[in-house]
GROMACS .gro file of C-alpha atoms in nm:
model
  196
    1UNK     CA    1  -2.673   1.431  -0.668
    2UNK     CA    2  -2.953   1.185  -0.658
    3UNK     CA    3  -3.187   1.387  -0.890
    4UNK     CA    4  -2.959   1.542  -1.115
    5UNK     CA    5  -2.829   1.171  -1.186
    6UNK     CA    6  -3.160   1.016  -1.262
    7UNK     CA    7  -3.193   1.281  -1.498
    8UNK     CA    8  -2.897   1.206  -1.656
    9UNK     CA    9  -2.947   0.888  -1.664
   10UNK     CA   10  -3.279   0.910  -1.853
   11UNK     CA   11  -3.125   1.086  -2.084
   12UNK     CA   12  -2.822   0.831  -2.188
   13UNK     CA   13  -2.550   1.040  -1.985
   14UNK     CA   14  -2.303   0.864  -1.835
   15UNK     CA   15  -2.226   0.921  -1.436
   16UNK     CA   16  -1.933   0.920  -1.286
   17UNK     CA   17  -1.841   1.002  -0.919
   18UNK     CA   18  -1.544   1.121  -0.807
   19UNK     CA   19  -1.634   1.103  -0.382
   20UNK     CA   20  -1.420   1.022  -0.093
   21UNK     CA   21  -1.665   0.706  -0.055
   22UNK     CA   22  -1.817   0.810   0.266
   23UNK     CA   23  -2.183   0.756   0.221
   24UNK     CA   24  -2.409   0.549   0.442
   25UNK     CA   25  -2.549   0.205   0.254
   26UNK     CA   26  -2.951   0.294   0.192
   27UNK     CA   27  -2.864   0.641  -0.007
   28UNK     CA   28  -2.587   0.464  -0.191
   29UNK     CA   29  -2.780   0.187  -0.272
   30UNK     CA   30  -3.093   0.435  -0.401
   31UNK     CA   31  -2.801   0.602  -0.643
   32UNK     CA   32  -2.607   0.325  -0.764
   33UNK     CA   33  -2.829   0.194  -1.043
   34UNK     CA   34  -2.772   0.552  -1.189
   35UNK     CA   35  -2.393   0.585  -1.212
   36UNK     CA   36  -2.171   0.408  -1.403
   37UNK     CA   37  -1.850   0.417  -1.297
   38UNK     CA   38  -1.702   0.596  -0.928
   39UNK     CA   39  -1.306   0.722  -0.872
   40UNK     CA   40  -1.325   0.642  -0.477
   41UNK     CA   41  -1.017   0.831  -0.276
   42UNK     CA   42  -0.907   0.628  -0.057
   43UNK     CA   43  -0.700   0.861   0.168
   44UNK     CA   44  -0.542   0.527   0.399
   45UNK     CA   45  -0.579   0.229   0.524
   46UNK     CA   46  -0.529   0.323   0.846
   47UNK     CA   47  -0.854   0.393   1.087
   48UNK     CA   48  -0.653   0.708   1.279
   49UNK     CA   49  -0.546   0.823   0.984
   50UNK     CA   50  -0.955   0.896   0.885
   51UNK     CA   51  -1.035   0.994   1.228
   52UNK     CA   52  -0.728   1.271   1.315
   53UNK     CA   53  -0.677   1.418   0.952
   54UNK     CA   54  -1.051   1.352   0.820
   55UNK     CA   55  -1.324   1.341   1.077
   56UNK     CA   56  -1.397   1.015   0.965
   57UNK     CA   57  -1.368   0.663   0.976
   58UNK     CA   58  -1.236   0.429   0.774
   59UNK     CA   59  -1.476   0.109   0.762
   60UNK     CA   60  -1.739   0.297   0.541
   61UNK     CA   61  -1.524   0.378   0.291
   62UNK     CA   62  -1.434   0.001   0.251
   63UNK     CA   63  -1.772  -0.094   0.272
   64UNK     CA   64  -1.876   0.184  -0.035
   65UNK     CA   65  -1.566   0.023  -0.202
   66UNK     CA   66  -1.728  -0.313  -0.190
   67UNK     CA   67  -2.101  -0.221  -0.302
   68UNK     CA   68  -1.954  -0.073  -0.562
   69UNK     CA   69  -1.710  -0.291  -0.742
   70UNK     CA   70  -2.026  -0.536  -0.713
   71UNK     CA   71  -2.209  -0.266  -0.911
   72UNK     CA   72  -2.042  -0.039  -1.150
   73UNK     CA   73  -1.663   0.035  -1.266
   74UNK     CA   74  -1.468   0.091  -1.011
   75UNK     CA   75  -1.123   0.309  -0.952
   76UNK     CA   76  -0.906   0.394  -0.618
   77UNK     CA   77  -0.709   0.690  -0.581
   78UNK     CA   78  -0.457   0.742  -0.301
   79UNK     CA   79  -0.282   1.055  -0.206
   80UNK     CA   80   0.047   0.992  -0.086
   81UNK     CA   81   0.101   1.215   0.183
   82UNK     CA   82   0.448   1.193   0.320
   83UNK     CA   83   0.487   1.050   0.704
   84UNK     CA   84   0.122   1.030   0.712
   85UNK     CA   85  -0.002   0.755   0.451
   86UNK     CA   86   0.299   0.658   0.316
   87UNK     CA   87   0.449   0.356   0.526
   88UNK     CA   88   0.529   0.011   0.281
   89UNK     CA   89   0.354  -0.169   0.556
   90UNK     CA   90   0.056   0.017   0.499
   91UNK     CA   91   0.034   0.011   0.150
   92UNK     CA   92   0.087  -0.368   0.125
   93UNK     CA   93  -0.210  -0.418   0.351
   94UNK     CA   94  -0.418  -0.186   0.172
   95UNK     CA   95  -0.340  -0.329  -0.244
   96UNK     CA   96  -0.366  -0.691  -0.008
   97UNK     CA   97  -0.754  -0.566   0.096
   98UNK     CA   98  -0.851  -0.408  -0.232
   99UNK     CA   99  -0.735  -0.762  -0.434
  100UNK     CA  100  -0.889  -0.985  -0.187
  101UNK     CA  101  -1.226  -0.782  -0.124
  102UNK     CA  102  -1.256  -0.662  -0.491
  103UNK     CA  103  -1.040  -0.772  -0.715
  104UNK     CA  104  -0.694  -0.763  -0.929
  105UNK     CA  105  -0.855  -0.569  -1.180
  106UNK     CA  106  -0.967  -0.297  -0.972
  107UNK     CA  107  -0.762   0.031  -1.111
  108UNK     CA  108  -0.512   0.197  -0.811
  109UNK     CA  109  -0.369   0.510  -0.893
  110UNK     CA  110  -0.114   0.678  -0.655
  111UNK     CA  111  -0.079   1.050  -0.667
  112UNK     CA  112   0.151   1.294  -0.551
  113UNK     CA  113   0.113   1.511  -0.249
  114UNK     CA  114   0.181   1.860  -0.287
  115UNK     CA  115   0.206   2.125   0.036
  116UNK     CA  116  -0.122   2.314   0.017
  117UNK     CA  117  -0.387   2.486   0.274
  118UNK     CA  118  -0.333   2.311   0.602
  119UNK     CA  119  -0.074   2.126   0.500
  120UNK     CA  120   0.212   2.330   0.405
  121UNK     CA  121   0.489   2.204   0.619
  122UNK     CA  122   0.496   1.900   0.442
  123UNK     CA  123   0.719   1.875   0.155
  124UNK     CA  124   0.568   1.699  -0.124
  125UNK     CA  125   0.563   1.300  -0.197
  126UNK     CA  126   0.937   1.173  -0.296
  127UNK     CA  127   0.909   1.015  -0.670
  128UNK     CA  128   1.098   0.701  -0.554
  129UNK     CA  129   0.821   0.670  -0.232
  130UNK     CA  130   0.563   0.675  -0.562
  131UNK     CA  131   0.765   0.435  -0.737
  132UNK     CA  132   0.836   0.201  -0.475
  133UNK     CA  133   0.422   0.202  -0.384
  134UNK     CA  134   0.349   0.095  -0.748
  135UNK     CA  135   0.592  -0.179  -0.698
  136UNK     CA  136   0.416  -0.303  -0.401
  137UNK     CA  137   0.104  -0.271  -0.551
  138UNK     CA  138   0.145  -0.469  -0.866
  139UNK     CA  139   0.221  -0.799  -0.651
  140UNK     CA  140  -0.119  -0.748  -0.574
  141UNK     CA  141  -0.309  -0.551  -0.869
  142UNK     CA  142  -0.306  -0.552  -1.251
  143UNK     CA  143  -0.378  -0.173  -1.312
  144UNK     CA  144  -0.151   0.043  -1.069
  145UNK     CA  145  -0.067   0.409  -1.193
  146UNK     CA  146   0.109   0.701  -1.088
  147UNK     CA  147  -0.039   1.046  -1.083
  148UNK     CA  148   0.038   1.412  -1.027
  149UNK     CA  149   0.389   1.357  -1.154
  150UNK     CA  150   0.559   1.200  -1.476
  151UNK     CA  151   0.737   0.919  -1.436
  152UNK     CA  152   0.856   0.722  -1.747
  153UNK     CA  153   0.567   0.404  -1.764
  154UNK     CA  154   0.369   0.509  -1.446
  155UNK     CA  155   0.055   0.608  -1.679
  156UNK     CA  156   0.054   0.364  -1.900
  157UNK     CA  157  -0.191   0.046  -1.936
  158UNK     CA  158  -0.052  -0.348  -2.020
  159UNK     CA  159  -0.227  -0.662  -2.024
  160UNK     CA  160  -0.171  -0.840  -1.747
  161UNK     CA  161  -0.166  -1.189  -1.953
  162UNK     CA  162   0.082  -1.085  -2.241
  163UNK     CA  163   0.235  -0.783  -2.083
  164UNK     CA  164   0.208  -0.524  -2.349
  165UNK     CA  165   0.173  -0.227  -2.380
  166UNK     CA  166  -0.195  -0.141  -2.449
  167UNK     CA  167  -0.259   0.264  -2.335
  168UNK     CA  168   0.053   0.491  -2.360
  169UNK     CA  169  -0.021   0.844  -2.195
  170UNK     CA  170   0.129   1.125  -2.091
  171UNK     CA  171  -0.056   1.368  -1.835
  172UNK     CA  172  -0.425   1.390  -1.998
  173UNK     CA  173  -0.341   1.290  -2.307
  174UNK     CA  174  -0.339   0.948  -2.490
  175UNK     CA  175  -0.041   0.845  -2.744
  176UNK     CA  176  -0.101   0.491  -2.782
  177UNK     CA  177  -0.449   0.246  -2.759
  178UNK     CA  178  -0.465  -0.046  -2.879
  179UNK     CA  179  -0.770  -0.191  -2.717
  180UNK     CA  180  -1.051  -0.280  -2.925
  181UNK     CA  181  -1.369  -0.364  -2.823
  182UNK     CA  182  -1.246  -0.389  -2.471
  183UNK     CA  183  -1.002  -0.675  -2.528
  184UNK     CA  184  -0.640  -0.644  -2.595
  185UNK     CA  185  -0.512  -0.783  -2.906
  186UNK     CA  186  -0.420  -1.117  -2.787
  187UNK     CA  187  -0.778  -1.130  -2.645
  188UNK     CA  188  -0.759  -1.052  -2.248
  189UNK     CA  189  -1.050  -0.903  -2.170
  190UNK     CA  190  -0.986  -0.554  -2.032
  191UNK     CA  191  -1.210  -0.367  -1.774
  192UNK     CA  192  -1.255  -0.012  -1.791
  193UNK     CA  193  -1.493   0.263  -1.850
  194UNK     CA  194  -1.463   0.180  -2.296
  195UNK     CA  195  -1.645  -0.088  -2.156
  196UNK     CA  196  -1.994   0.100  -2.043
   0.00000   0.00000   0.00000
């Protein structure tokens, strides 16, 4: 990854990671100045939830989350897996982390489980349990989606200071953008990968 990005890099091509964010610090600090912008999956918040269905741990990931959003653009994903991830109380503590340790403007999209490989016997994510999370979240967040599913307005981008609508999509594709030079109309700077 480390090579192939430098050469990319010299070349003017933009990087982006899409990684579970479990990397120690010295080889993430070596590839950072090469990569522009990371979609981290952030499976919980919760330390046995890494360690029974991951192998992993939980306070790396959080730690990759925060030496990145120092250094490049920055998105979360969550999978909402159903009795696994998907308590309120768990969610609020998680949007709570990512504003306070990052920041409101740090992109969270929620995305739908579906039953697949190992995990078959679980039916997949209820569209209100989606809902309800991106409620949750934007007390805390100014960028929450909802993924894997269509529900009316869980795509789209606003401004959080005038509350319009700036990005209209549906699945991959784009209806509506009206940001211009990364700024919405009424002049709120808005982060995001146009930015780069």
């Amino acid at each position: 990854l480390y090579d192939t990005a430098v050469i990319a890099f010299e070349e003017d091509i933009k990087n982006v990671l899409v990684t579970n964010g479990f990397i120690n610090k010295e080889p993430l600090k070596q590839l950072l100045p090469f990569i522009h912008a990371a979609n981290v999956d952030l499976k919980s918040f919760s330390g046995e939830f890494y360690k029974q269905l991951c192998g992993a741990e939980l306070p790396p990931v959080l730690e990759t989350l925060k030496m990145m959003y120092k250094k490049i653009h920055l998105e979360i994903t969550n999978l909402i897996i159903p009795q696994k991830n998907d308590s309120s109380d768990q969610i609020e503590e998680m949007c709570k982390w990512i504003s306070t340790e990052l920041g409101r403007d740090v992109p969270l999209h929620f995305s739908r489980f579906f039953p697949f490989y190992k995990m078959t016997d679980i039916k997949p994510t209820p569209i209100k349990t989606l809902v309800h999370a991106k409620e949750i979240a934007s007390k805390y967040l100014d960028y929450v989606y909802i993924g894997n599913v269509r529900v009316e307005k869980g795509e789209n981008t606003y401004c959080p200071k005038c509350k319009k609508l700036l990005i209209g999509r549906t699945g991959f594709g784009i209806l509506i953008n009206k940001i211009k030079n990364g700024k919405c109309p009424c002049g709120h700077g808005i982060p995001g990968v146009w930015n780069l």
